[in-house]
PDB file of C-alpha atoms in Angstrom:
ATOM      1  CA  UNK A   1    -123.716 -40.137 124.751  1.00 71.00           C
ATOM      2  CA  UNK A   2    -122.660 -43.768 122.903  1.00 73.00           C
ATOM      3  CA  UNK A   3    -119.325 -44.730 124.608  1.00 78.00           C
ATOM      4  CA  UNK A   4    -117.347 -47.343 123.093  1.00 79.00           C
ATOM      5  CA  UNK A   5    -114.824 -48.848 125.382  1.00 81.00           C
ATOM      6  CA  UNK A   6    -111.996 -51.635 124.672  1.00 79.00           C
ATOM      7  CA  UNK A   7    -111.020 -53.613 127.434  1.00 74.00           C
ATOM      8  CA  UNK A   8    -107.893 -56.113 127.072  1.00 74.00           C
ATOM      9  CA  UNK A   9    -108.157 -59.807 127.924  1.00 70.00           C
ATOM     10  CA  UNK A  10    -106.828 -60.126 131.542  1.00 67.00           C
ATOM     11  CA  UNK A  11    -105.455 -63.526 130.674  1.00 67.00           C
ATOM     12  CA  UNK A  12    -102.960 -61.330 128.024  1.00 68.00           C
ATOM     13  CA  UNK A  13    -103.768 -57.756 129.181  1.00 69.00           C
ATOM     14  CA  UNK A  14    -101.381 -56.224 126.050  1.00 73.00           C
ATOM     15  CA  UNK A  15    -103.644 -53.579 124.954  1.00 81.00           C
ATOM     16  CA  UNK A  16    -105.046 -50.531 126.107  1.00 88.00           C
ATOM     17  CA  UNK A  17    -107.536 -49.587 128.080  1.00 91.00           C
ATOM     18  CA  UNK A  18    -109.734 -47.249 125.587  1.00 93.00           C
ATOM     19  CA  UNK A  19    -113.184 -45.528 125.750  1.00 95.00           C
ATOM     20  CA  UNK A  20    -114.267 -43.503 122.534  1.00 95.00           C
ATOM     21  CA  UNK A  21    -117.065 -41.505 121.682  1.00 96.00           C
ATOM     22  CA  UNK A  22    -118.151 -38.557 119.359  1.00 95.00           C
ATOM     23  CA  UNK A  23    -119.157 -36.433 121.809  1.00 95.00           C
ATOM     24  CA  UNK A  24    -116.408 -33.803 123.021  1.00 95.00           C
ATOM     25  CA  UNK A  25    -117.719 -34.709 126.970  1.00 95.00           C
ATOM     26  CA  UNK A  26    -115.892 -38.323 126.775  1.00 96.00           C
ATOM     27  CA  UNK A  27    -112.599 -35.765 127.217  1.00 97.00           C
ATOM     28  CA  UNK A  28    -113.678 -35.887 130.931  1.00 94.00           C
ATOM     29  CA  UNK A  29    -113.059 -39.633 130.935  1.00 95.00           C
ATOM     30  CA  UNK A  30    -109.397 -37.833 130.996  1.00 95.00           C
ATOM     31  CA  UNK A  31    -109.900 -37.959 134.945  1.00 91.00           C
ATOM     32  CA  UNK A  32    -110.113 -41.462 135.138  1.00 91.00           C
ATOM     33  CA  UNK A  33    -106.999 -43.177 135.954  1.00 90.00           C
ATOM     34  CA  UNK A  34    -108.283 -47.053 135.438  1.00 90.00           C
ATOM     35  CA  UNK A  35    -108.250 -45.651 131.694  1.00 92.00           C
ATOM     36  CA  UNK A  36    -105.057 -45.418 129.466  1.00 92.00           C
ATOM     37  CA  UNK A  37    -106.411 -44.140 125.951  1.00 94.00           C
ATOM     38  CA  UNK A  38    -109.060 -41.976 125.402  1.00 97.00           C
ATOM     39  CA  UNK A  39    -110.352 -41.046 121.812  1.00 97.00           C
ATOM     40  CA  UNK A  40    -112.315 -38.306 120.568  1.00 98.00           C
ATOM     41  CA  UNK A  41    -114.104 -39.341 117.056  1.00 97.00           C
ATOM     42  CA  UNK A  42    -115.028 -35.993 116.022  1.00 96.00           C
ATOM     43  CA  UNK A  43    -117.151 -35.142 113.139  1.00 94.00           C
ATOM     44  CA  UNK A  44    -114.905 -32.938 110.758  1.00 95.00           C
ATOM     45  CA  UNK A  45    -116.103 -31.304 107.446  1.00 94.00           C
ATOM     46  CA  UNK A  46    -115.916 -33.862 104.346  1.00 92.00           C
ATOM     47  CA  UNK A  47    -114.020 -30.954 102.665  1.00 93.00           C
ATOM     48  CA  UNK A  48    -111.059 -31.604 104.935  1.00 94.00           C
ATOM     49  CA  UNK A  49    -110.361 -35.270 103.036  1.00 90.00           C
ATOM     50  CA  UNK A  50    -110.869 -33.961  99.906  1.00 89.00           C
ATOM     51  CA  UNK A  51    -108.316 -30.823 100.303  1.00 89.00           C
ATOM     52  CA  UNK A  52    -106.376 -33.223 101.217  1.00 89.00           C
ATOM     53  CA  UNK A  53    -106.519 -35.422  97.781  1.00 84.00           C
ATOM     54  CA  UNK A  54    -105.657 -33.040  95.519  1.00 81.00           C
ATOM     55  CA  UNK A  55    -103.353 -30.702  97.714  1.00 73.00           C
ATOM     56  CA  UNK A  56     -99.959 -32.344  95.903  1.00 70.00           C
ATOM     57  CA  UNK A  57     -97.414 -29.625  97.306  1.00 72.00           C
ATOM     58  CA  UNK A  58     -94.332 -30.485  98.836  1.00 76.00           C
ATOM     59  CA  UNK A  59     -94.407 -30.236 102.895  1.00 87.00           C
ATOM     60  CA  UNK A  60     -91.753 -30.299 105.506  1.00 90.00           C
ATOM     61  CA  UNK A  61     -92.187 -31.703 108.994  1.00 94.00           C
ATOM     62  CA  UNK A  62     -91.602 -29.051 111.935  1.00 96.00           C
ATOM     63  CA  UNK A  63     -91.392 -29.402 115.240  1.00 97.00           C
ATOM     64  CA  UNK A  64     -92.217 -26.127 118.142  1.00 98.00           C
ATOM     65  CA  UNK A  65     -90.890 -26.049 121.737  1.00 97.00           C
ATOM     66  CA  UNK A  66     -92.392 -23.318 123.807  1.00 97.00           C
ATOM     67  CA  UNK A  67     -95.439 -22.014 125.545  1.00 96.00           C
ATOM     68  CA  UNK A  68     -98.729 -21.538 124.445  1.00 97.00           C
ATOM     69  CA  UNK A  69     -98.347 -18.329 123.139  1.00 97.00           C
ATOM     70  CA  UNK A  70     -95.003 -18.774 121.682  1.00 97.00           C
ATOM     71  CA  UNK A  71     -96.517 -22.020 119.704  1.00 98.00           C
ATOM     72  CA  UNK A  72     -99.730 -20.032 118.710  1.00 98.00           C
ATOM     73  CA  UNK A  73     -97.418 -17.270 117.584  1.00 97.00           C
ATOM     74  CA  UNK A  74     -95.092 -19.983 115.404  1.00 97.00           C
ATOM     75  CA  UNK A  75     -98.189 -21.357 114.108  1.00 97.00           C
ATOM     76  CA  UNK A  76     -99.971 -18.152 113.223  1.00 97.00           C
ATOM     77  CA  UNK A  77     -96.472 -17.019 110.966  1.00 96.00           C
ATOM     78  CA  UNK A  78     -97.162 -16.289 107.772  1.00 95.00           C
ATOM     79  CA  UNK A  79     -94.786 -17.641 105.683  1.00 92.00           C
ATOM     80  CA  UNK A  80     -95.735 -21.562 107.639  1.00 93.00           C
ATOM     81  CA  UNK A  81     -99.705 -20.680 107.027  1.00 92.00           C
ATOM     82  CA  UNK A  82     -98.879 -20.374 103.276  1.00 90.00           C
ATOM     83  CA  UNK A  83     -97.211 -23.741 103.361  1.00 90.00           C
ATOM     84  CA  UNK A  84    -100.190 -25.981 105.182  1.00 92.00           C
ATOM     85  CA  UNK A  85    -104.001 -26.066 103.966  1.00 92.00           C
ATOM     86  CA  UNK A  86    -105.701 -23.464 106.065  1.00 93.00           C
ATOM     87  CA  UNK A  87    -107.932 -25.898 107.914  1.00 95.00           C
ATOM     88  CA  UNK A  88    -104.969 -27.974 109.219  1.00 96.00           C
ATOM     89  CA  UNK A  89    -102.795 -24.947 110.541  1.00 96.00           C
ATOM     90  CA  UNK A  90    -106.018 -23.703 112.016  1.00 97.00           C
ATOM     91  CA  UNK A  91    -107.243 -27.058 113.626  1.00 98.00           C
ATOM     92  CA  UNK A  92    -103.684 -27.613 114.763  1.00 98.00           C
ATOM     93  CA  UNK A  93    -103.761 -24.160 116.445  1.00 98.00           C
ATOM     94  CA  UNK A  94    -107.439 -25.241 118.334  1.00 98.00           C
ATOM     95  CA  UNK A  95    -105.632 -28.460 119.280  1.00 98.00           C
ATOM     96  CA  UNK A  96    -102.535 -27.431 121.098  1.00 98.00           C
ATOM     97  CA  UNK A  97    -104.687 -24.998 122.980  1.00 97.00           C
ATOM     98  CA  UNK A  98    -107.203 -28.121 124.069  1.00 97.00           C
ATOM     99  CA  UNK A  99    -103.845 -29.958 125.016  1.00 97.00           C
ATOM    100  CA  UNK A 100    -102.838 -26.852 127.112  1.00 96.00           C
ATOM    101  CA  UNK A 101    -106.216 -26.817 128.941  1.00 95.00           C
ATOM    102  CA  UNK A 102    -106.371 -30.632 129.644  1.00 95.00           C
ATOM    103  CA  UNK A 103    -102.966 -30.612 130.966  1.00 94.00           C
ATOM    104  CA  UNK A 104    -103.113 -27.664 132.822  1.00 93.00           C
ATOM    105  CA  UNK A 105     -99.936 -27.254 130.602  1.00 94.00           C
ATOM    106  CA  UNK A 106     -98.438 -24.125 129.632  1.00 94.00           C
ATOM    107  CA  UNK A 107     -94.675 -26.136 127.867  1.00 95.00           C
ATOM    108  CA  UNK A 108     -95.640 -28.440 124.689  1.00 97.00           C
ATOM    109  CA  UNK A 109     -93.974 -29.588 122.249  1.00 97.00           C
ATOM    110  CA  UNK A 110     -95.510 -29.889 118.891  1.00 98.00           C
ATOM    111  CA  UNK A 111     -94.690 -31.826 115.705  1.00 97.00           C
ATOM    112  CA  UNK A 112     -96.505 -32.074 112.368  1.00 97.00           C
ATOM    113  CA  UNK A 113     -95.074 -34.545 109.575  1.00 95.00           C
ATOM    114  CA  UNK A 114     -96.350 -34.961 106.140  1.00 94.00           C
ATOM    115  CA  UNK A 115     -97.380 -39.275 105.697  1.00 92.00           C
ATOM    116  CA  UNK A 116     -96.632 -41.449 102.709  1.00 82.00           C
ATOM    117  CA  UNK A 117     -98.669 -44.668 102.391  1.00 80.00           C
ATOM    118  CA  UNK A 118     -98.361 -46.975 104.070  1.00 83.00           C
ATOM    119  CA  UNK A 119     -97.693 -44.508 107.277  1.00 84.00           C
ATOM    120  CA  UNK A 120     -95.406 -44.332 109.997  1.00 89.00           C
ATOM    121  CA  UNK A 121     -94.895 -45.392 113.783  1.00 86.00           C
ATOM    122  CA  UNK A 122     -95.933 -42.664 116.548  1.00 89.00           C
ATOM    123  CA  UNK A 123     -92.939 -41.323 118.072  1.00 84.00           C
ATOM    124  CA  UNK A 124     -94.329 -41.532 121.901  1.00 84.00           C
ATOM    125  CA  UNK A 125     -92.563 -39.891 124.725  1.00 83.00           C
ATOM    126  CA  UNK A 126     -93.657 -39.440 128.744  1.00 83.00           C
ATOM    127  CA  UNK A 127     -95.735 -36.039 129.062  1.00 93.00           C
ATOM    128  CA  UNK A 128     -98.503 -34.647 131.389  1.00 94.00           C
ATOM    129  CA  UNK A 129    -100.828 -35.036 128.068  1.00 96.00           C
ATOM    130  CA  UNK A 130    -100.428 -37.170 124.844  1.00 96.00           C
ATOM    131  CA  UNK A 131    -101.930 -36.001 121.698  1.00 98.00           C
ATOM    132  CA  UNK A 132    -102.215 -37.614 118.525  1.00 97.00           C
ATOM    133  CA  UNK A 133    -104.281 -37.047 114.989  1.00 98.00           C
ATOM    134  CA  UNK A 134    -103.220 -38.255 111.641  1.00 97.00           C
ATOM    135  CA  UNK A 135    -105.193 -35.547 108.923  1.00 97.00           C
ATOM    136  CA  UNK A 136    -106.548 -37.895 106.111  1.00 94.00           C
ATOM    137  CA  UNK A 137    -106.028 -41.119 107.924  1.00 95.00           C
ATOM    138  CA  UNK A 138    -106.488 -42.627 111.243  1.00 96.00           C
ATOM    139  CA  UNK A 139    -104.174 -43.618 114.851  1.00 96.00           C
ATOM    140  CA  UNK A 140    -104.086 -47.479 115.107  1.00 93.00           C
ATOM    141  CA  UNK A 141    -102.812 -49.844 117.462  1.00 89.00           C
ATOM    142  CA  UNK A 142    -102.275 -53.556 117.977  1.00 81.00           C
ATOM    143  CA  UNK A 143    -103.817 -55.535 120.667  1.00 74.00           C
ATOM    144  CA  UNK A 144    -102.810 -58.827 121.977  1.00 68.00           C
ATOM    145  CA  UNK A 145     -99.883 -61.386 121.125  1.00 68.00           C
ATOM    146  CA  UNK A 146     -97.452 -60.275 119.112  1.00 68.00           C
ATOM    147  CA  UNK A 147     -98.543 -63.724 116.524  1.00 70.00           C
ATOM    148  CA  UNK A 148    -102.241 -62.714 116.642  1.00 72.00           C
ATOM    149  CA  UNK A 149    -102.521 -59.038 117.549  1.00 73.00           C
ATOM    150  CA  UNK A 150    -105.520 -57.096 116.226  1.00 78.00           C
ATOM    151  CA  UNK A 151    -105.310 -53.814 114.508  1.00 84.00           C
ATOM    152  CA  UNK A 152    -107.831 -51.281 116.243  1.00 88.00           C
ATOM    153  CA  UNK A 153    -108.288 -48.167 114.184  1.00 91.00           C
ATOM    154  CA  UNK A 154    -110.079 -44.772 115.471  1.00 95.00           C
ATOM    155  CA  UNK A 155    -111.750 -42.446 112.886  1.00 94.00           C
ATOM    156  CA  UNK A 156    -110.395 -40.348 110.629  1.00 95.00           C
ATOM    157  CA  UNK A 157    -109.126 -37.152 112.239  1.00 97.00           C
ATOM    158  CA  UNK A 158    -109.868 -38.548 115.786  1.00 98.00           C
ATOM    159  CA  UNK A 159    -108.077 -36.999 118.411  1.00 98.00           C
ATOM    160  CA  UNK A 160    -106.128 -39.138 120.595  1.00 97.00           C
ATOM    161  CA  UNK A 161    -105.296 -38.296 124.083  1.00 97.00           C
ATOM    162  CA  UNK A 162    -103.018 -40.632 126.765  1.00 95.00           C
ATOM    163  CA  UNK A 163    -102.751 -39.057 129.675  1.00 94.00           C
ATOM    164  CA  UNK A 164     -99.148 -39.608 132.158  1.00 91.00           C
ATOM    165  CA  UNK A 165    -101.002 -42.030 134.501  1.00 88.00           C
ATOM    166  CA  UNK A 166    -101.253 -44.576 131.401  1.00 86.00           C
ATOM    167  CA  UNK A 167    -100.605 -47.964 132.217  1.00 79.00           C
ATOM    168  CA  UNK A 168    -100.168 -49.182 128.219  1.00 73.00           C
ATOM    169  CA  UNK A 169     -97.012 -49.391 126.487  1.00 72.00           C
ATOM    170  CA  UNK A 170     -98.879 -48.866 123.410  1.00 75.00           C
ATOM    171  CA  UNK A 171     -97.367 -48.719 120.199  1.00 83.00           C
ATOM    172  CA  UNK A 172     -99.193 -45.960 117.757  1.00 91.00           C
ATOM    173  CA  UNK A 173     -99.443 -45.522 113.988  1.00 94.00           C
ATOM    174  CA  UNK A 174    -100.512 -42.810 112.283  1.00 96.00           C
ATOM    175  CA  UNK A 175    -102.478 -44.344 109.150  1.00 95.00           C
ATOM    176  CA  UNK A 176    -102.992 -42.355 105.874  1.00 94.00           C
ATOM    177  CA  UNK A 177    -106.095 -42.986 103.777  1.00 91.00           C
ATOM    178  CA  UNK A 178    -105.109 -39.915 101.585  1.00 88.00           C
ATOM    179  CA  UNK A 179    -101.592 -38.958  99.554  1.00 83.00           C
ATOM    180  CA  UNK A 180    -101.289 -36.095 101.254  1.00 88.00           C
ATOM    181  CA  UNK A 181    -101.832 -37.063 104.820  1.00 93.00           C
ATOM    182  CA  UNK A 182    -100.151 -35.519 108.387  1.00 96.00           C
ATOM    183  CA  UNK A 183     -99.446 -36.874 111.543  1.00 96.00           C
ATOM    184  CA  UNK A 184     -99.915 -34.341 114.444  1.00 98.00           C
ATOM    185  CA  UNK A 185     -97.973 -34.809 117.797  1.00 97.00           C
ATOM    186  CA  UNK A 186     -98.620 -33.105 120.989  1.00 98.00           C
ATOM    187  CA  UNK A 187     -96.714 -32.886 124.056  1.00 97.00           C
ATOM    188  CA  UNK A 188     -98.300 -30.989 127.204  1.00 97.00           C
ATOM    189  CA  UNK A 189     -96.130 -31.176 129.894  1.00 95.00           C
ATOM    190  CA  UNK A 190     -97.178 -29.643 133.466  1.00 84.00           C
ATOM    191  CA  UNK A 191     -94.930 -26.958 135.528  1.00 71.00           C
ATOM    192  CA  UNK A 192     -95.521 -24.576 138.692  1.00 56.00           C
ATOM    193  CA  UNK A 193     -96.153 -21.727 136.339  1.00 55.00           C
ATOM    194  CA  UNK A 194     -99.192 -23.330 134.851  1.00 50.00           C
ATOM    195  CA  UNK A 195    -101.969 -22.998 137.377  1.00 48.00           C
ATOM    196  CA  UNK A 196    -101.466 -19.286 137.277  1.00 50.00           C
ATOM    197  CA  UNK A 197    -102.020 -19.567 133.207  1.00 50.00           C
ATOM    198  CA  UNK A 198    -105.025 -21.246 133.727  1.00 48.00           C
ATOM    199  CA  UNK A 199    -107.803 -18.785 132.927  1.00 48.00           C
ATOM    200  CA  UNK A 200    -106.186 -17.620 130.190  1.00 50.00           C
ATOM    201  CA  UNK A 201    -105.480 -20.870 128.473  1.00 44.00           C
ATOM    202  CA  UNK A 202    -108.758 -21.686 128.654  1.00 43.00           C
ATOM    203  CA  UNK A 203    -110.075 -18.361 127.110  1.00 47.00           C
ATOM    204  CA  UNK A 204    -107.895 -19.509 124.075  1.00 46.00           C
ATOM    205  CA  UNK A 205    -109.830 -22.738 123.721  1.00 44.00           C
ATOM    206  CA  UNK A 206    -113.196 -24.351 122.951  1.00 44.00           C
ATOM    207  CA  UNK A 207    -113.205 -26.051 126.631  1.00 44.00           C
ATOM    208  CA  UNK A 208    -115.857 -23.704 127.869  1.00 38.00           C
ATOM    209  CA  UNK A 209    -119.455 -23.747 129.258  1.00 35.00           C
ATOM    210  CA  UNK A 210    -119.982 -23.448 125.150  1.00 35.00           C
ATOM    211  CA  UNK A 211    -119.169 -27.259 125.484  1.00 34.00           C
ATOM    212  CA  UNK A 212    -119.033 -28.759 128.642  1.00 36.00           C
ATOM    213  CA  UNK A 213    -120.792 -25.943 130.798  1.00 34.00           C
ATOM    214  CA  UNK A 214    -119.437 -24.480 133.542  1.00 32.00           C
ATOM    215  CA  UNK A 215    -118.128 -26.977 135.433  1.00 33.00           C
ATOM    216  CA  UNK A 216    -115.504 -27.618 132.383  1.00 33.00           C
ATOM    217  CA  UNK A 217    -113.590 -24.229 134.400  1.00 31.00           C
ATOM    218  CA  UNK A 218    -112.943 -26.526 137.249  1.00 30.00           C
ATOM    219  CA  UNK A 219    -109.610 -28.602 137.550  1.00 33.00           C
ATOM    220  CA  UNK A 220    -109.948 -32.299 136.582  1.00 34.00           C
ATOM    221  CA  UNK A 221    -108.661 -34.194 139.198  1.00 32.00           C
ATOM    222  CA  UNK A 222    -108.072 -37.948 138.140  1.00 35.00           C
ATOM    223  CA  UNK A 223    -111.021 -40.588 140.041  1.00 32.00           C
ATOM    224  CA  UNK A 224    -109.972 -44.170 140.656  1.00 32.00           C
ATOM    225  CA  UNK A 225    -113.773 -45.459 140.204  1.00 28.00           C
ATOM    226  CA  UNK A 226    -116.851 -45.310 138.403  1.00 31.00           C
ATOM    227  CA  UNK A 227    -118.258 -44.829 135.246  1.00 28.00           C
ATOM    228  CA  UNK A 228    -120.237 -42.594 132.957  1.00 32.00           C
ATOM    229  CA  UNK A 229    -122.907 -43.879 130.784  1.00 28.00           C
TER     230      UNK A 229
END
């Protein structure tokens, strides 16, 4: 697997700590504490941008509260499906489940806002598990003095998680490259209910031997050392 990891200057140290890859395996780099970001650059259909393009109807933002199944059963309501491309109400479904199963969360709060160029700031707030996407654009983030700060940008539709032993005070933005772009927050947070949700959470999910193998059933418990290459 071809990790790509971003390291801030010690001598200024205003940036986070990132590793990125394409493969869905760098989500165990979730474990590692000496990491703040960690970004998955999945490889989604081309048919997703172009939907995208010409979709030109009017969206609203909304915002669920709840548990997993209340959220799945929010996003699974008719009348919202008829409002979203069916790729993005799906994918968003497939999402907050991942979330759930990373976290070991079974509360989350989810938000998805419609983008106009040229995009907007990432609303950020202290959970177990951070999420982020931006449908038709990309999550970017500034690194180093305020006067000479570079703009690092993931791919499009990369998922971005930040787990609650984060370090950064990054500031997001969600990026559109298309008219019709969305910005996708997730908020896992953990509670004394969730380990006994566990195997069911991850039945709902693509976290399974399917992806990881078996040892993806086990609990990730965060590592202060060593990498993976």
């Amino acid at each position: 697997m071809l990790v790509i990891e971003s390291w801030p200057d010690p001598a200024v140290a205003l940036a986070p700590r990132v590793r990125a890859a394409s493969d869905p395996t760098i989500l165990l780099d979730l474990t590692m504490t000496a990491i703040d970001v960690v970004v998955w650059g999945r490889n989604v259909p081309p048919a997703w941008q172009e939907e995208l393009s010409v979709n030109t109807a009017p969206y609203e933002r909304f915002t669920l509260e709840g548990t997993l199944d209340q959220i799945t059963a929010a996003l699974r309501d008719a009348k919202r499906r008829r409002q979203f491309p069916v790729f993005l109400m799906d994918d968003v479904e497939h999402t907050v489940a991942l979330a759930a199963a990373l976290a070991f969360s079974n509360r989350l709060v989810v938000s998805l806002e419609p983008l106009a160029p040229p995009g907007a700031p990432v609303l950020r707030n202290t959970a177990a598990l951070e999420v982020y996407c931006c449908y038709g654009g990309t999550v970017s983030w500034d690194s180093g003095l305020p006067k000479d700060a570079e703009s690092t940008t993931t791919s499009v539709c990369a998922l971005v998680f930040i787990p609650s032993f984060s370090e950064a005070e990054a500031t997001l933005r969600f990026a559109p490259a298309v008219e019709n772009a969305f910005g996708l927050t997730i908020l896992a947070y953990r509670d004394i209910q969730a380990a006994a949700e566990l195997p069911r959470i991850f039945s709902k999910t693509s976290l399974s031997g399917k992806i990881f193998g078996e040892e993806a059933m086990m609990p990730l418990t965060p590592v202060r050392s060593g990498y993976r290459t």
